[in-house]
Coordinates of C-alpha atoms in Angstrom, one line a residue:
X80 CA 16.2 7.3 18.7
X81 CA 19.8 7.1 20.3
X82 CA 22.3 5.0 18.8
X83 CA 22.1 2.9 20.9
X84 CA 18.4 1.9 20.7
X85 CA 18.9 1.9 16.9
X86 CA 21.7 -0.9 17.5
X87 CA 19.2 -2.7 19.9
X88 CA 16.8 -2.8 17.4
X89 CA 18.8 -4.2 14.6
X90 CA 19.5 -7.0 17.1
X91 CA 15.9 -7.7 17.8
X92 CA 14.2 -10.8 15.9
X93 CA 10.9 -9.3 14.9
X94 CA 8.1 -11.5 14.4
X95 CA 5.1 -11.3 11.9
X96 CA 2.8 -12.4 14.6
X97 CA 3.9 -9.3 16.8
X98 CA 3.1 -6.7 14.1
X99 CA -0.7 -5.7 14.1
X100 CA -3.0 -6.6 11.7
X101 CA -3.3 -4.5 8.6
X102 CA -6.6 -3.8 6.4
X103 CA -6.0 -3.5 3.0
X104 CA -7.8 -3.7 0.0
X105 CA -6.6 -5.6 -2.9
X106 CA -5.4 -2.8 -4.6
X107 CA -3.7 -1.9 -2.0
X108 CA -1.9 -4.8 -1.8
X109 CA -0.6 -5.0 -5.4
X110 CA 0.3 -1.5 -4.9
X111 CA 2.4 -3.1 -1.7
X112 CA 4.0 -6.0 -3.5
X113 CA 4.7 -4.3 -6.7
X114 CA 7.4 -1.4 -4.3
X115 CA 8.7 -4.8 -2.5
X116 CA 9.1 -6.3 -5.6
X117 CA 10.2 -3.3 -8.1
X118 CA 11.3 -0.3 -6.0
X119 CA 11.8 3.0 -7.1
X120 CA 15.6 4.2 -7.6
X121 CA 16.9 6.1 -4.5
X122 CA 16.9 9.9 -5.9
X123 CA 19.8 12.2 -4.7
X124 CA 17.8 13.7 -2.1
X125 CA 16.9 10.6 -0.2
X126 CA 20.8 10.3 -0.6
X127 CA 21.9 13.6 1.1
X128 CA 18.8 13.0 4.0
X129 CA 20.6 9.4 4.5
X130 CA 24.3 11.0 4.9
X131 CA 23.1 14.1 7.0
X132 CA 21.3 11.7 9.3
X133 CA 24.1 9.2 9.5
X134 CA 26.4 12.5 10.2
X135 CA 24.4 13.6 12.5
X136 CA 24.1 10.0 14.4
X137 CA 27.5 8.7 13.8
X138 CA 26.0 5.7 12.3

Protein backbone atom coordinates (compact mmCIF):
# COMPACT_ATOMS: atom_id res chain seq x y z
CA UNK A 1 0.00 0.00 0.00
CA UNK A 2 1.48 3.47 -1.18
CA UNK A 3 1.18 6.36 0.93
CA UNK A 4 -1.04 7.58 -0.79
CA UNK A 5 -3.69 4.82 -0.65
CA UNK A 6 -2.93 4.64 3.10
CA UNK A 7 -4.10 8.44 3.35
CA UNK A 8 -7.15 7.54 1.12
CA UNK A 9 -8.09 5.13 3.40
CA UNK A 10 -7.87 7.04 6.61
CA UNK A 11 -10.32 9.45 4.77
CA UNK A 12 -12.81 6.82 3.98
CA UNK A 13 -16.06 6.44 6.28
CA UNK A 14 -16.29 2.71 6.75
CA UNK A 15 -19.49 1.24 7.46
CA UNK A 16 -20.51 -1.86 9.56
CA UNK A 17 -22.97 -2.84 6.97
CA UNK A 18 -20.04 -2.99 4.27
CA UNK A 19 -17.85 -5.41 6.32
CA UNK A 20 -18.84 -9.10 5.84
CA UNK A 21 -20.51 -11.13 8.17
CA UNK A 22 -18.43 -12.84 10.75
CA UNK A 23 -19.21 -16.39 12.50
CA UNK A 24 -18.14 -16.60 15.85
CA UNK A 25 -18.82 -18.62 18.61
CA UNK A 26 -19.38 -17.13 21.95
CA UNK A 27 -16.21 -17.70 23.18
CA UNK A 28 -14.92 -16.29 20.54
CA UNK A 29 -16.53 -13.29 21.09
CA UNK A 30 -15.56 -12.69 24.71
CA UNK A 31 -12.22 -13.45 23.59
CA UNK A 32 -12.98 -10.37 21.03
CA UNK A 33 -14.41 -7.95 23.42
CA UNK A 34 -12.07 -8.67 26.28
CA UNK A 35 -8.62 -7.38 23.59
CA UNK A 36 -11.15 -4.30 22.58
CA UNK A 37 -11.76 -3.70 25.93
CA UNK A 38 -8.30 -4.67 27.84
CA UNK A 39 -5.53 -4.78 25.28
CA UNK A 40 -2.31 -6.16 25.77
CA UNK A 41 0.73 -3.48 26.32
CA UNK A 42 2.59 -2.76 22.97
CA UNK A 43 5.95 -4.83 23.58
CA UNK A 44 9.27 -3.24 22.10
CA UNK A 45 9.20 -5.26 19.10
CA UNK A 46 5.85 -4.18 17.87
CA UNK A 47 7.57 -0.78 18.62
CA UNK A 48 10.70 -1.07 16.40
CA UNK A 49 8.23 -3.01 13.43
CA UNK A 50 6.00 0.42 13.78
CA UNK A 51 9.12 2.86 13.42
CA UNK A 52 10.87 0.68 10.66
CA UNK A 53 7.70 0.69 8.74
CA UNK A 54 6.93 4.31 9.22
CA UNK A 55 10.77 4.82 8.11
CA UNK A 56 10.38 2.98 5.41
CA UNK A 57 6.92 4.80 4.28
CA UNK A 58 7.59 8.22 5.44
CA UNK A 59 4.49 8.06 7.38
Amino acid sequence: MTKDEIGSARREKLHVEDAPDLNLSVNDLKVFVEALTNPRPVNDRLKDTVRRYRQATGV
